Short mmCIF file of C-alpha atoms and ligand atoms in Angstrom, two decimals:
data_model
loop_
_atom_site.label_atom_id
_atom_site.label_comp_id
_atom_site.label_asym_id
_atom_site.label_seq_id
_atom_site.Cartn_x
_atom_site.Cartn_y
_atom_site.Cartn_z
CA UNK I 6 10.47 -6.54 -9.30
CA UNK I 7 9.82 -9.45 -11.56
CA UNK I 8 6.44 -10.27 -12.84
CA UNK I 9 6.61 -13.90 -13.78
CA UNK I 10 4.07 -16.53 -12.85
CA UNK I 11 0.96 -14.76 -13.98
CA UNK I 12 -2.09 -16.95 -13.61
CA UNK I 13 -2.83 -18.68 -16.87
CA UNK I 14 -5.51 -21.07 -18.03
CA UNK I 15 -3.14 -23.94 -17.43
CA UNK I 16 -2.39 -23.12 -13.82
CA UNK I 17 -6.10 -22.65 -13.03
CA UNK I 18 -6.77 -26.09 -14.39
CA UNK I 19 -3.81 -27.37 -12.38
CA UNK I 20 -5.24 -25.92 -9.22
CA UNK I 21 -8.64 -27.35 -9.86
CA UNK I 22 -7.00 -30.73 -10.30
CA UNK I 23 -5.18 -30.26 -7.00
CA UNK I 24 -8.47 -29.51 -5.26
CA UNK I 25 -9.93 -32.70 -6.71
CA UNK I 26 -6.99 -34.84 -5.60
CA UNK I 27 -7.26 -33.16 -2.20
CA UNK I 28 -10.78 -34.58 -1.90
CA UNK I 29 -9.65 -38.18 -2.39
CA UNK I 30 -8.93 -39.00 1.29
CA UNK I 31 -12.30 -37.55 2.28
CA UNK I 32 -14.15 -39.63 -0.30
CA UNK I 33 -12.28 -42.76 0.79
CA UNK I 34 -13.17 -42.04 4.41
CA UNK I 35 -16.86 -41.62 3.60
CA UNK I 36 -16.91 -44.86 1.60
CA UNK I 37 -15.19 -46.84 4.35
CA UNK I 38 -17.52 -45.28 6.87
CA UNK I 39 -20.53 -46.24 4.76
CA UNK I 40 -19.32 -49.86 4.59
CA UNK I 41 -18.53 -50.35 8.28
CA UNK I 42 -21.12 -47.99 9.74
CA UNK I 43 -24.75 -48.82 10.31
CA UNK I 44 -27.80 -46.54 10.42
CA UNK I 45 -28.46 -47.53 14.02
CA UNK I 46 -24.99 -46.96 15.43
CA UNK I 47 -25.10 -44.38 18.25
CA UNK I 48 -21.61 -43.13 17.31
CA UNK I 49 -20.92 -43.75 13.64
CA UNK I 50 -24.20 -43.80 11.73
CA UNK I 51 -23.52 -44.49 8.03
CA UNK I 52 -23.30 -41.36 5.87
CA UNK I 53 -26.31 -42.45 3.81
CA UNK I 54 -28.47 -42.07 6.91
CA UNK I 55 -27.39 -38.48 7.63
CA UNK I 56 -29.44 -36.63 5.07
CA UNK I 57 -32.77 -38.39 5.91
CA UNK I 58 -32.06 -37.76 9.59
CA UNK I 59 -32.49 -34.07 8.99
CA UNK I 60 -36.15 -34.65 8.26
CA UNK I 61 -37.19 -37.37 10.73
CA UNK I 62 -39.57 -36.73 13.63
CA UNK I 63 -41.27 -33.89 11.82
CA UNK I 64 -38.04 -31.91 11.71
CA UNK I 65 -36.64 -30.29 8.59
CA UNK I 66 -38.45 -26.99 8.53
CA UNK I 67 -35.86 -25.63 10.93
CA UNK I 68 -32.85 -26.26 8.69
CA UNK I 69 -33.09 -23.33 6.28
CA UNK I 70 -33.85 -20.74 9.00
CA UNK I 71 -30.93 -22.11 11.00
CA UNK I 72 -28.58 -21.77 8.06
CA UNK I 73 -29.80 -18.23 7.53
CA UNK I 74 -29.32 -17.41 11.21
CA UNK I 75 -25.82 -18.81 11.32
CA UNK I 76 -24.81 -17.14 8.09
CA UNK I 77 -26.18 -13.81 9.25
CA UNK I 78 -24.49 -13.89 12.65
CA UNK I 79 -21.26 -15.03 11.09
CA UNK I 80 -21.22 -12.49 8.27
CA UNK I 81 -22.36 -9.56 10.40
CA UNK I 82 -19.72 -10.53 12.95
CA UNK I 83 -17.03 -10.74 10.30
CA UNK I 84 -18.02 -7.45 8.68
CA UNK I 85 -18.07 -5.63 12.02
CA UNK I 86 -14.78 -7.27 13.01
CA UNK I 87 -13.28 -6.07 9.73
CA UNK I 88 -14.46 -2.49 10.17
CA UNK I 89 -13.35 -2.37 13.80
CA UNK I 90 -10.09 -4.22 13.13
CA UNK I 91 -9.11 -2.02 10.20
CA UNK I 92 -9.96 1.16 12.10
CA UNK I 93 -7.96 0.17 15.17
CA UNK I 94 -5.19 -1.30 13.01
CA UNK I 95 -4.77 1.96 11.12
CA UNK I 96 -4.93 4.03 14.32
CA UNK I 97 -2.21 2.02 16.06
CA UNK I 98 -0.27 1.54 12.82
CA UNK I 99 0.20 5.23 12.10
CA UNK I 100 0.86 6.34 15.65
CA UNK I 101 3.38 4.70 17.95
CA UNK I 102 1.82 6.58 20.85
CA UNK I 103 -1.65 5.09 20.33
CA UNK I 104 0.02 1.71 19.99
CA UNK I 105 1.77 2.05 23.35
CA UNK I 106 -1.39 3.33 25.02
CA UNK I 107 -3.63 0.49 23.87
CA UNK I 108 -1.13 -2.33 23.31
CA UNK I 109 -1.39 -3.99 26.75
CA UNK I 110 -5.18 -3.88 26.68
CA UNK I 111 -5.24 -5.53 23.26
CA UNK I 112 -2.78 -8.18 24.37
CA UNK I 113 -5.03 -8.99 27.32
CA UNK I 114 -8.23 -9.07 25.30
CA UNK I 115 -6.59 -11.18 22.62
CA UNK I 116 -5.44 -13.76 25.15
CA UNK I 117 -8.97 -14.37 26.44
CA UNK I 118 -10.43 -17.54 24.94
CA UNK I 119 -13.66 -16.63 23.13
CA UNK I 120 -15.56 -19.42 24.88
CA UNK I 121 -14.79 -17.70 28.17
CA UNK I 122 -16.57 -14.58 26.97
CA UNK I 123 -19.82 -16.40 26.35
CA UNK I 124 -21.04 -16.33 29.99
CA UNK I 125 -20.09 -12.67 30.34
CA UNK I 126 -21.73 -11.76 27.07
CA UNK I 127 -24.96 -13.57 27.94
CA UNK I 128 -24.99 -11.78 31.29
CA UNK I 129 -24.50 -8.38 29.71
CA UNK I 130 -26.49 -8.80 26.53
CA UNK I 131 -28.87 -11.70 27.17
CA UNK I 132 -29.60 -14.68 24.98
CA UNK I 133 -29.98 -12.83 21.75
CA UNK I 134 -28.39 -12.24 18.37
CA UNK I 135 -26.38 -9.15 19.44
CA UNK I 136 -24.72 -11.28 22.11
CA UNK I 137 -23.69 -13.84 19.48
CA UNK I 138 -22.32 -11.14 17.21
CA UNK I 139 -20.32 -9.51 19.99
CA UNK I 140 -18.60 -12.76 20.85
CA UNK I 141 -17.81 -13.43 17.19
CA UNK I 142 -16.40 -9.92 16.77
CA UNK I 143 -14.25 -10.25 19.88
CA UNK I 144 -12.72 -13.42 18.46
CA UNK I 145 -12.36 -12.39 14.82
CA UNK I 146 -11.14 -8.83 15.23
CA UNK I 147 -7.55 -9.68 16.27
CA UNK I 148 -6.06 -11.20 13.15
CA UNK I 149 -7.61 -8.38 11.11
CA UNK I 150 -6.34 -5.67 13.46
CA UNK I 151 -2.83 -7.14 13.68
CA UNK I 152 -2.51 -7.62 9.94
CA UNK I 153 -3.74 -4.09 9.27
CA UNK I 154 -1.23 -2.71 11.77
CA UNK I 155 1.63 -4.63 10.17
CA UNK I 156 0.38 -3.58 6.74
CA UNK I 157 0.40 0.10 7.67
CA UNK I 158 3.88 -0.17 9.17
CA UNK I 159 5.29 -1.81 6.08
CA UNK I 160 4.11 0.92 3.72
CA UNK I 161 7.20 2.37 2.05
CA UNK I 162 8.07 5.76 3.63
CA UNK I 163 8.47 7.12 0.09
CA UNK I 164 4.76 6.49 -0.45
CA UNK I 165 3.91 8.50 2.67
CA UNK I 166 6.27 11.31 1.63
CA UNK I 167 4.54 11.25 -1.74
CA UNK I 168 1.11 11.69 -0.13
CA UNK I 169 2.39 14.53 2.03
CA UNK I 170 4.16 16.33 -0.78
CA UNK I 171 1.05 16.14 -2.97
CA UNK I 172 -0.68 17.85 -0.05
CA UNK I 173 -3.43 15.28 0.11
CA UNK I 174 -5.91 15.89 2.89
CA UNK I 175 -5.95 13.43 5.79
CA UNK I 176 -9.14 11.90 4.45
CA UNK I 177 -7.69 11.47 0.99
CA UNK I 178 -4.43 10.10 2.36
CA UNK I 179 -6.34 7.43 4.24
CA UNK I 180 -8.86 6.73 1.49
CA UNK I 181 -6.61 6.89 -1.56
CA UNK I 182 -3.23 5.78 -0.22
CA UNK I 183 -3.32 4.01 3.16
CA UNK I 184 -6.48 1.92 2.77
CA UNK I 185 -5.71 0.58 -0.72
CA UNK I 186 -2.12 -0.05 0.34
CA UNK I 187 -3.20 -2.20 3.29
CA UNK I 188 -5.95 -4.02 1.41
CA UNK I 189 -3.87 -7.15 0.78
CA UNK I 190 -2.88 -7.26 4.46
CA UNK I 191 -6.47 -6.67 5.55
CA UNK I 192 -7.76 -9.46 3.33
CA UNK I 193 -5.09 -11.80 4.63
CA UNK I 194 -6.38 -10.96 8.12
CA UNK I 195 -9.95 -11.57 7.00
CA UNK I 196 -8.94 -14.91 5.53
CA UNK I 197 -7.45 -15.92 8.87
CA UNK I 198 -10.46 -14.54 10.77
CA UNK I 199 -13.08 -16.27 8.61
CA UNK I 200 -12.80 -19.80 10.01
CA UNK I 201 -12.41 -18.35 13.50
CA UNK I 202 -15.64 -16.38 13.10
CA UNK I 203 -17.51 -19.41 11.82
CA UNK I 204 -16.25 -21.73 14.54
CA UNK I 205 -17.11 -19.18 17.21
CA UNK I 206 -20.57 -18.61 15.72
CA UNK I 207 -21.30 -22.33 15.87
CA UNK I 208 -19.77 -22.60 19.33
CA UNK I 209 -21.85 -19.77 20.77
CA UNK I 210 -24.98 -21.21 19.22
CA UNK I 211 -24.11 -24.61 20.61
CA UNK I 212 -23.35 -23.28 24.11
CA UNK I 213 -26.32 -20.94 24.43
CA UNK I 214 -28.87 -22.68 22.23
CA UNK I 215 -29.65 -19.37 20.57
CA UNK I 216 -30.70 -20.28 17.02
CA UNK I 217 -28.58 -21.32 14.10
CA UNK I 218 -26.95 -24.55 13.00
CA UNK I 219 -24.92 -24.74 16.22
CA UNK I 220 -28.07 -24.71 18.33
CA UNK I 221 -29.57 -27.49 16.17
CA UNK I 222 -26.43 -29.55 16.69
CA UNK I 223 -26.83 -29.09 20.44
CA UNK I 224 -30.48 -30.15 20.24
CA UNK I 225 -29.76 -33.18 18.09
CA UNK I 226 -27.01 -34.24 20.44
CA UNK I 227 -29.17 -33.91 23.55
CA UNK I 228 -31.97 -35.89 21.91
CA UNK I 229 -29.63 -38.67 20.71
CA UNK I 230 -29.81 -38.17 16.96
CA UNK I 231 -26.19 -38.78 15.92
CA UNK I 232 -26.98 -38.96 12.19
CA UNK I 233 -28.58 -35.54 12.39
CA UNK I 234 -25.52 -34.17 14.21
CA UNK I 235 -23.28 -35.37 11.37
CA UNK I 236 -25.63 -33.95 8.74
CA UNK I 237 -25.58 -30.56 10.45
CA UNK I 238 -21.80 -30.65 10.69
CA UNK I 239 -21.62 -31.31 6.95
CA UNK I 240 -23.87 -28.27 6.41
CA UNK I 241 -21.56 -26.17 8.58
CA UNK I 242 -18.61 -27.41 6.56
CA UNK I 243 -20.29 -26.46 3.32
CA UNK I 244 -21.02 -22.95 4.60
CA UNK I 245 -17.37 -22.62 5.54
CA UNK I 246 -16.25 -23.87 2.11
CA UNK I 247 -18.38 -21.32 0.28
CA UNK I 248 -17.32 -18.43 2.50
CA UNK I 249 -13.63 -19.33 2.29
CA UNK I 250 -13.68 -19.44 -1.47
CA UNK I 251 -15.42 -16.05 -1.60
CA UNK I 252 -12.77 -14.49 0.63
CA UNK I 253 -9.98 -16.14 -1.33
CA UNK I 254 -11.20 -14.85 -4.65
CA UNK I 255 -11.57 -11.33 -3.25
CA UNK I 256 -8.02 -11.55 -1.95
CA UNK I 257 -6.76 -12.81 -5.28
CA UNK I 258 -8.43 -9.97 -7.14
CA UNK I 259 -6.92 -7.31 -4.87
CA UNK I 260 -3.47 -8.87 -5.11
CA UNK I 261 -3.61 -8.81 -8.87
CA UNK I 262 -4.74 -5.20 -8.82
CA UNK I 263 -1.74 -4.37 -6.66
CA UNK I 264 0.57 -6.09 -9.12
CA UNK I 265 1.57 -8.52 -6.40
CA UNK I 266 2.34 -12.08 -7.34
CA UNK I 267 0.42 -14.94 -5.89
CA UNK I 268 2.37 -16.36 -2.99
CA UNK E 16 13.47 34.18 -6.23
CA UNK E 17 12.16 30.62 -6.07
CA UNK E 18 14.00 29.05 -3.13
CA UNK E 19 16.04 30.90 -0.54
CA UNK E 20 18.01 29.02 2.10
CA UNK E 21 19.90 30.89 4.81
CA UNK E 22 22.27 29.02 7.14
CA UNK E 23 20.19 25.87 6.99
CA UNK E 24 21.04 23.17 9.47
CA UNK E 25 19.33 19.80 9.44
CA UNK E 26 19.50 16.75 11.66
CA UNK E 27 18.44 13.22 10.83
CA UNK E 28 17.62 10.22 12.97
CA UNK E 29 15.54 9.69 16.07
CA UNK E 30 15.52 12.22 18.88
CA UNK E 31 18.54 11.53 21.09
CA UNK E 32 20.31 9.54 18.36
CA UNK E 33 20.30 12.28 15.77
CA UNK E 34 23.24 13.72 13.91
CA UNK E 35 23.69 16.91 12.01
CA UNK E 36 23.84 16.27 8.27
CA UNK E 37 23.65 19.80 6.88
CA UNK E 38 25.21 22.82 8.46
CA UNK E 39 25.20 26.41 7.31
CA UNK E 40 23.82 25.76 3.84
CA UNK E 41 22.90 28.98 2.09
CA UNK E 42 21.52 28.62 -1.39
CA UNK E 43 19.37 30.69 -3.70
CA UNK E 44 17.54 29.27 -6.68
CA UNK E 45 16.11 31.83 -9.08
CA UNK E 46 12.76 31.34 -10.76
CA UNK E 47 13.09 29.26 -13.89
CA UNK E 48 16.60 28.20 -12.97
CA UNK E 49 17.81 24.60 -13.25
CA UNK E 50 20.11 23.72 -10.36
CA UNK E 51 21.67 20.32 -9.73
CA UNK E 52 22.81 19.12 -6.32
CA UNK E 53 25.76 16.75 -6.24
CA UNK E 54 28.04 15.20 -3.66
CA UNK E 55 29.15 11.76 -2.59
CA UNK E 56 26.67 9.25 -1.28
CA UNK E 57 25.32 10.01 2.20
CA UNK E 58 26.43 13.62 2.14
CA UNK E 59 22.90 14.96 2.60
CA UNK E 60 21.47 15.67 -0.86
CA UNK E 61 18.16 13.96 -0.18
CA UNK E 62 18.00 15.68 3.18
CA UNK E 63 18.43 19.09 1.53
CA UNK E 64 15.71 18.26 -0.99
CA UNK E 65 13.34 17.12 1.77
CA UNK E 66 13.96 20.39 3.57
CA UNK E 67 13.13 22.34 0.40
CA UNK E 68 10.04 20.17 -0.10
CA UNK E 69 8.82 20.94 3.40
CA UNK E 70 8.94 17.25 4.34
CA UNK E 71 11.65 17.78 6.91
CA UNK E 72 11.90 20.64 9.33
CA UNK E 73 15.36 22.22 9.53
CA UNK E 74 16.87 23.08 12.91
CA UNK E 75 16.05 26.30 14.69
CA UNK E 76 17.82 29.30 13.23
CA UNK E 77 17.52 28.05 9.64
CA UNK E 78 15.57 30.03 7.10
CA UNK E 79 13.94 28.33 4.11
CA UNK E 80 11.64 30.29 1.84
CA UNK E 81 9.78 29.47 -1.29
CA UNK E 82 8.64 32.45 -3.34
CA UNK E 83 9.17 34.64 -0.32
CA UNK E 84 7.07 32.58 2.09
CA UNK E 85 8.67 30.51 4.88
CA UNK E 86 8.44 26.78 4.20
CA UNK E 87 6.57 24.94 6.96
CA UNK E 88 5.20 21.82 5.39
CA UNK E 89 4.97 21.06 1.67
CA UNK E 90 4.42 24.40 -0.09
CA UNK E 91 1.79 24.98 -2.74
CA UNK E 92 3.43 25.02 -6.15
CA UNK E 93 6.25 22.58 -5.42
CA UNK E 94 6.20 19.04 -6.84
CA UNK E 95 8.50 16.21 -5.90
CA UNK E 96 9.73 13.40 -8.15
CA UNK E 97 11.25 10.38 -6.44
CA UNK E 98 13.88 7.99 -7.69
CA UNK E 99 11.82 5.01 -6.59
CA UNK E 100 8.87 5.15 -8.97
CA UNK E 101 7.54 1.79 -7.76
CA UNK E 102 6.75 3.28 -4.37
CA UNK E 103 5.93 6.75 -5.60
CA UNK E 104 3.20 5.56 -7.96
CA UNK E 105 0.09 3.74 -6.82
CA UNK E 106 -0.06 0.37 -8.61
CA UNK E 107 -3.78 -0.05 -7.99
CA UNK E 108 -4.58 3.11 -9.90
CA UNK E 109 -4.35 3.48 -13.65
CA UNK E 110 -1.76 5.79 -15.14
CA UNK E 111 -4.43 8.45 -15.65
CA UNK E 112 -5.73 8.08 -12.08
CA UNK E 113 -2.20 8.41 -10.73
CA UNK E 114 -1.75 11.68 -12.58
CA UNK E 115 -5.17 12.79 -11.39
CA UNK E 116 -4.40 12.20 -7.71
CA UNK E 117 -3.05 15.69 -6.83
CA UNK E 118 -5.94 17.34 -8.68
CA UNK E 119 -8.70 15.54 -6.82
CA UNK E 120 -10.59 17.91 -4.58
CA UNK E 121 -9.17 20.92 -6.42
CA UNK E 122 -10.59 20.71 -9.93
CA UNK E 123 -13.93 19.53 -11.28
CA UNK E 124 -14.10 16.13 -12.94
CA UNK E 125 -14.10 17.42 -16.56
CA UNK E 126 -11.29 19.86 -15.81
CA UNK E 127 -9.31 17.03 -14.25
CA UNK E 128 -9.75 14.69 -17.21
CA UNK E 129 -8.74 17.42 -19.58
CA UNK E 130 -5.67 18.30 -17.54
CA UNK E 131 -4.68 14.65 -17.17
CA UNK E 132 -5.04 14.04 -20.91
CA UNK E 133 -2.98 17.13 -21.74
CA UNK E 134 -0.24 16.24 -19.27
CA UNK E 135 -0.02 12.64 -20.46
CA UNK E 136 0.20 13.97 -23.99
CA UNK E 137 3.12 16.15 -22.91
CA UNK E 138 5.11 13.18 -21.61
CA UNK E 139 4.09 11.00 -24.55
CA UNK E 140 1.96 8.52 -22.64
CA UNK E 141 -1.50 9.38 -23.93
CA UNK E 142 -1.98 5.84 -25.25
CA UNK E 143 -1.10 4.19 -21.91
CA UNK E 144 -3.60 6.15 -19.80
CA UNK E 145 -5.60 3.08 -18.84
CA UNK E 146 -2.70 0.79 -18.01
CA UNK E 147 -1.47 0.32 -14.49
CA UNK E 148 2.10 1.40 -13.63
CA UNK E 149 3.46 -2.15 -13.16
CA UNK E 150 2.56 -2.84 -16.79
CA UNK E 151 4.92 -0.06 -17.93
CA UNK E 152 8.69 0.04 -18.35
CA UNK E 153 10.81 1.92 -15.84
CA UNK E 154 11.27 4.90 -18.15
CA UNK E 155 7.54 5.09 -18.77
CA UNK E 156 6.77 4.91 -15.07
CA UNK E 157 9.17 7.74 -14.44
CA UNK E 158 7.33 9.70 -17.14
CA UNK E 159 4.09 9.02 -15.27
CA UNK E 160 5.65 10.42 -12.13
CA UNK E 161 6.81 13.45 -14.05
CA UNK E 162 3.31 13.90 -15.46
CA UNK E 163 1.81 13.69 -11.99
CA UNK E 164 4.30 16.27 -10.74
CA UNK E 165 3.52 18.59 -13.64
CA UNK E 166 -0.26 18.09 -13.55
CA UNK E 167 -0.73 20.59 -10.75
CA UNK E 168 1.27 23.15 -12.82
CA UNK E 169 3.96 23.64 -10.20
CA UNK E 170 6.31 26.61 -10.13
CA UNK E 171 9.13 24.35 -8.97
CA UNK E 172 10.09 20.70 -9.42
CA UNK E 173 12.27 18.90 -6.91
CA UNK E 174 13.77 15.72 -8.31
CA UNK E 175 15.75 13.15 -6.32
CA UNK E 176 17.87 11.06 -8.71
CA UNK E 177 14.85 10.64 -10.98
CA UNK E 178 16.77 8.86 -13.73
CA UNK E 179 19.17 6.95 -11.49
CA UNK E 180 17.51 3.60 -12.08
CA UNK E 181 17.19 3.89 -15.86
CA UNK E 182 19.42 2.66 -18.66
CA UNK E 183 21.61 5.17 -20.49
CA UNK E 184 19.44 5.46 -23.59
CA UNK E 185 16.17 5.97 -21.73
CA UNK E 186 17.99 8.36 -19.46
CA UNK E 187 19.21 10.67 -22.23
CA UNK E 188 15.73 10.62 -23.83
CA UNK E 189 14.16 11.64 -20.56
CA UNK E 190 16.80 14.32 -19.96
CA UNK E 191 15.88 15.98 -23.23
CA UNK E 192 12.16 15.65 -22.57
CA UNK E 193 12.61 17.17 -19.15
CA UNK E 194 14.57 20.10 -20.57
CA UNK E 195 11.91 20.72 -23.22
CA UNK E 196 9.09 20.53 -20.66
CA UNK E 197 10.63 22.87 -18.12
CA UNK E 198 11.64 25.32 -20.85
CA UNK E 199 8.08 25.34 -22.13
CA UNK E 200 6.56 25.83 -18.67
CA UNK E 201 9.49 27.89 -17.25
CA UNK E 202 9.54 25.66 -14.18
CA UNK E 203 12.29 25.96 -11.59
CA UNK E 204 14.10 22.65 -11.05
CA UNK E 205 16.29 21.41 -8.23
CA UNK E 206 17.74 18.13 -9.39
CA UNK E 207 19.73 15.65 -7.31
CA UNK E 208 22.00 13.30 -9.26
CA UNK E 209 25.12 11.18 -8.99
CA UNK E 210 25.99 11.66 -12.61
CA UNK E 211 28.32 14.60 -13.28
CA UNK E 212 27.61 14.62 -17.03
CA UNK E 213 23.90 14.63 -16.42
CA UNK E 214 24.15 17.46 -13.90
CA UNK E 215 26.22 19.63 -16.22
CA UNK E 216 24.13 18.85 -19.28
CA UNK E 217 20.86 19.80 -17.60
CA UNK E 218 21.78 22.64 -15.29
CA UNK E 219 22.41 26.32 -15.15
CA UNK E 220 24.35 25.70 -11.94
CA UNK E 221 25.78 22.64 -10.24
CA UNK E 222 25.95 22.89 -6.46
CA UNK E 223 28.31 20.44 -4.78
CA UNK E 224 27.77 19.48 -1.14
CA UNK E 225 30.76 18.40 0.89
CA UNK E 226 32.10 18.01 4.40
CA UNK E 227 30.65 16.52 7.55
CA UNK E 228 28.25 18.01 8.35
CA UNK E 229 27.87 19.09 4.77
CA UNK E 230 27.99 22.62 3.51
CA UNK E 231 28.24 23.97 0.00
CA UNK E 232 31.64 23.00 -1.35
CA UNK E 233 31.23 24.62 -4.74
CA UNK E 234 28.70 26.36 -6.91
CA UNK E 235 29.65 25.89 -10.55
CA UNK E 236 27.94 27.92 -13.26
CA UNK E 237 27.37 26.07 -16.53
CA UNK E 238 27.65 28.46 -19.43
CA UNK E 239 26.38 26.27 -22.26
CA UNK E 240 23.70 27.95 -24.38
CA UNK E 241 20.16 26.54 -24.57
CA UNK E 242 18.51 24.69 -26.16
CA UNK E 243 21.06 21.99 -25.52
CA UNK E 244 21.56 18.84 -27.55
CA UNK E 245 23.15 15.64 -26.35
CA UNK E 246 25.93 15.61 -28.91
CA UNK E 247 26.77 19.26 -29.54
CA UNK E 248 26.49 20.46 -25.96
CA UNK E 249 28.53 17.61 -24.58
CA UNK E 250 31.36 18.43 -26.97
CA UNK E 251 31.41 22.15 -26.26
CA UNK E 252 34.28 23.79 -24.40
CA UNK E 253 31.92 25.29 -21.79
CA UNK E 254 30.50 21.85 -21.02
CA UNK E 255 33.94 20.30 -20.65
CA UNK E 256 35.16 23.15 -18.47
CA UNK E 257 32.19 22.94 -16.09
CA UNK E 258 32.43 19.17 -16.04
CA UNK E 259 36.08 19.09 -15.01
CA UNK E 260 35.45 21.79 -12.41
CA UNK E 261 32.68 19.74 -10.79
CA UNK E 262 34.84 16.64 -11.02
CA UNK E 263 37.67 18.41 -9.26
CA UNK E 264 35.48 19.64 -6.41
CA UNK E 265 33.77 16.30 -5.83
CA UNK E 266 36.96 14.29 -5.75
CA UNK E 267 38.75 17.05 -3.86
CA UNK E 268 36.21 17.04 -1.02
CA UNK E 269 36.72 13.43 -0.07
N1 ATP S 301 15.99 8.44 8.81
C1 ATP S 301 17.31 8.50 9.03
N2 ATP S 301 17.82 8.06 10.18
C2 ATP S 301 19.14 8.12 10.43
N3 ATP S 301 20.03 8.57 9.56
C3 ATP S 301 19.59 9.02 8.38
C4 ATP S 301 18.21 8.99 8.04
N4 ATP S 301 18.07 9.47 6.80
C5 ATP S 301 19.30 9.77 6.38
N5 ATP S 301 20.22 9.53 7.33
C6 ATP S 301 21.66 9.77 7.24
O1 ATP S 301 21.84 11.10 6.85
C7 ATP S 301 22.90 11.22 5.96
C8 ATP S 301 22.47 11.97 4.72
O2 ATP S 301 21.47 11.20 4.05
P1 ATP S 301 20.91 11.61 2.63
O3 ATP S 301 19.88 10.59 2.31
O4 ATP S 301 20.52 13.03 2.66
O5 ATP S 301 22.19 11.42 1.73
P2 ATP S 301 22.29 11.50 0.15
O6 ATP S 301 23.34 12.50 -0.15
O7 ATP S 301 20.95 11.70 -0.45
O8 ATP S 301 22.84 10.06 -0.18
P3 ATP S 301 22.60 9.19 -1.51
O9 ATP S 301 23.42 9.83 -2.57
O10 ATP S 301 23.13 7.85 -1.17
O11 ATP S 301 21.15 9.20 -1.79
C9 ATP S 301 23.39 9.81 5.66
O12 ATP S 301 24.59 9.61 6.36
C10 ATP S 301 22.32 8.93 6.18
O13 ATP S 301 22.88 7.78 6.73
MG1 MG S 302 19.65 10.47 -1.64
#
């Protein structure tokens, strides 16, 4: 095992620079848009008109609560998906029998498009926050579960022999050996699940009109306020940016702790 | 008696696709004895060690005992040291926390810290307690593994090519440290190695496995007095005699 390529001050600065250059096309797009767009266009209102549009017609008080709603649904959904995904992933990862028993069911559930669950979920759970969370969990749980399963399977057999020969209890084996060993895999799964969870949160809100930024987008669209739609989409994008960077830094920290190089 | 094996048979591989690796292995290891297991690659040394460690169940009709009790699962008082320290140690735990692992749930926190400190002192790693294994050299990591194995004060140590991945200098250092430690604690050791010189230098007996399925091809007693020293012991007539005997058996069983 070689241990080259440790993160240094230089490479952090390099990455920051990359992020900045990555923003260039976006900035160019916004500028061009600003020049050719007009505040009254029904399709492409100029970016400068987006922010004020949040507050026209006595609106604006609903923005912060909507952000809170969306963030809560999304994060609760992701947390529950992580707990459920890791639990199932470990169960099917350690036992081939459990895997065979539940495999087909998981394949089926995974193949269902999340949007298709919305009508069922509203029927069963009503137009409420739990319904939103359930749909988010059903969409976000798969990458976490699959990554955990793969992670468990790729644990070196020597490590399992070690746990057995030290006579660790089942609880300690899971808590001190299996869970930490699959952490990088779990976080990779969470990283994949994060945008899924956010998209599904917004989609459910949009489809059912139950609170959150997605519901506001639906409203704005139905009442012909394109600038407001764009403004809300920017807000959604910002939420996603923040969450992604949080997950990434958690992942980075765990990888370093495991002595694993950055990919 | 530490370990007693009577007509041990062991299969490896999946059910249906298994093959018999060990057949009719009978072996006694006395308490405090240092026994090395040798034999060409794939002969079944690791398998025998896993059977002794209670990690692998031998076939019906085999008897394996440790201190008089039948082995069914890893016995209390037996510690295992693996060749592959990267997998055997937990990189997310510090050196001290790795050594502490087998004590958790058995000793109180202050007792554990004391035991960990004492054991790390024994293997000369007291100053690296707060590092993580990947920050240490291979020899140091193998010392950590040894410390973890010794921390629970085992009656017997099972070691599977523990120094196989180390350079010659580190290896002879660790050999001497191991000898000093087991002499001090009168621990029984069963030691798998590919290195004839190492086996003879360390052991009271060298057991050679041979055949297919493997049985015991030879059981060579090493008569060198203890304490042993790298230079004097290796030049002694007893050492050379045992060494050529083992050599003969290994290359004769091909
Ligand atoms: N899980 C397994 N599945 C199938 N065959 C196995 C398995 N483990 C070991 N074997 C086979 O059993 C035989 C004995 O293996 P073992 O690991 O005990 O040999 P060894 O003497 O320790 O070899 P080495 O010196 O290379 O470590 C080998 O032929 C090996 O291919
Ligand atoms: Mg082996």
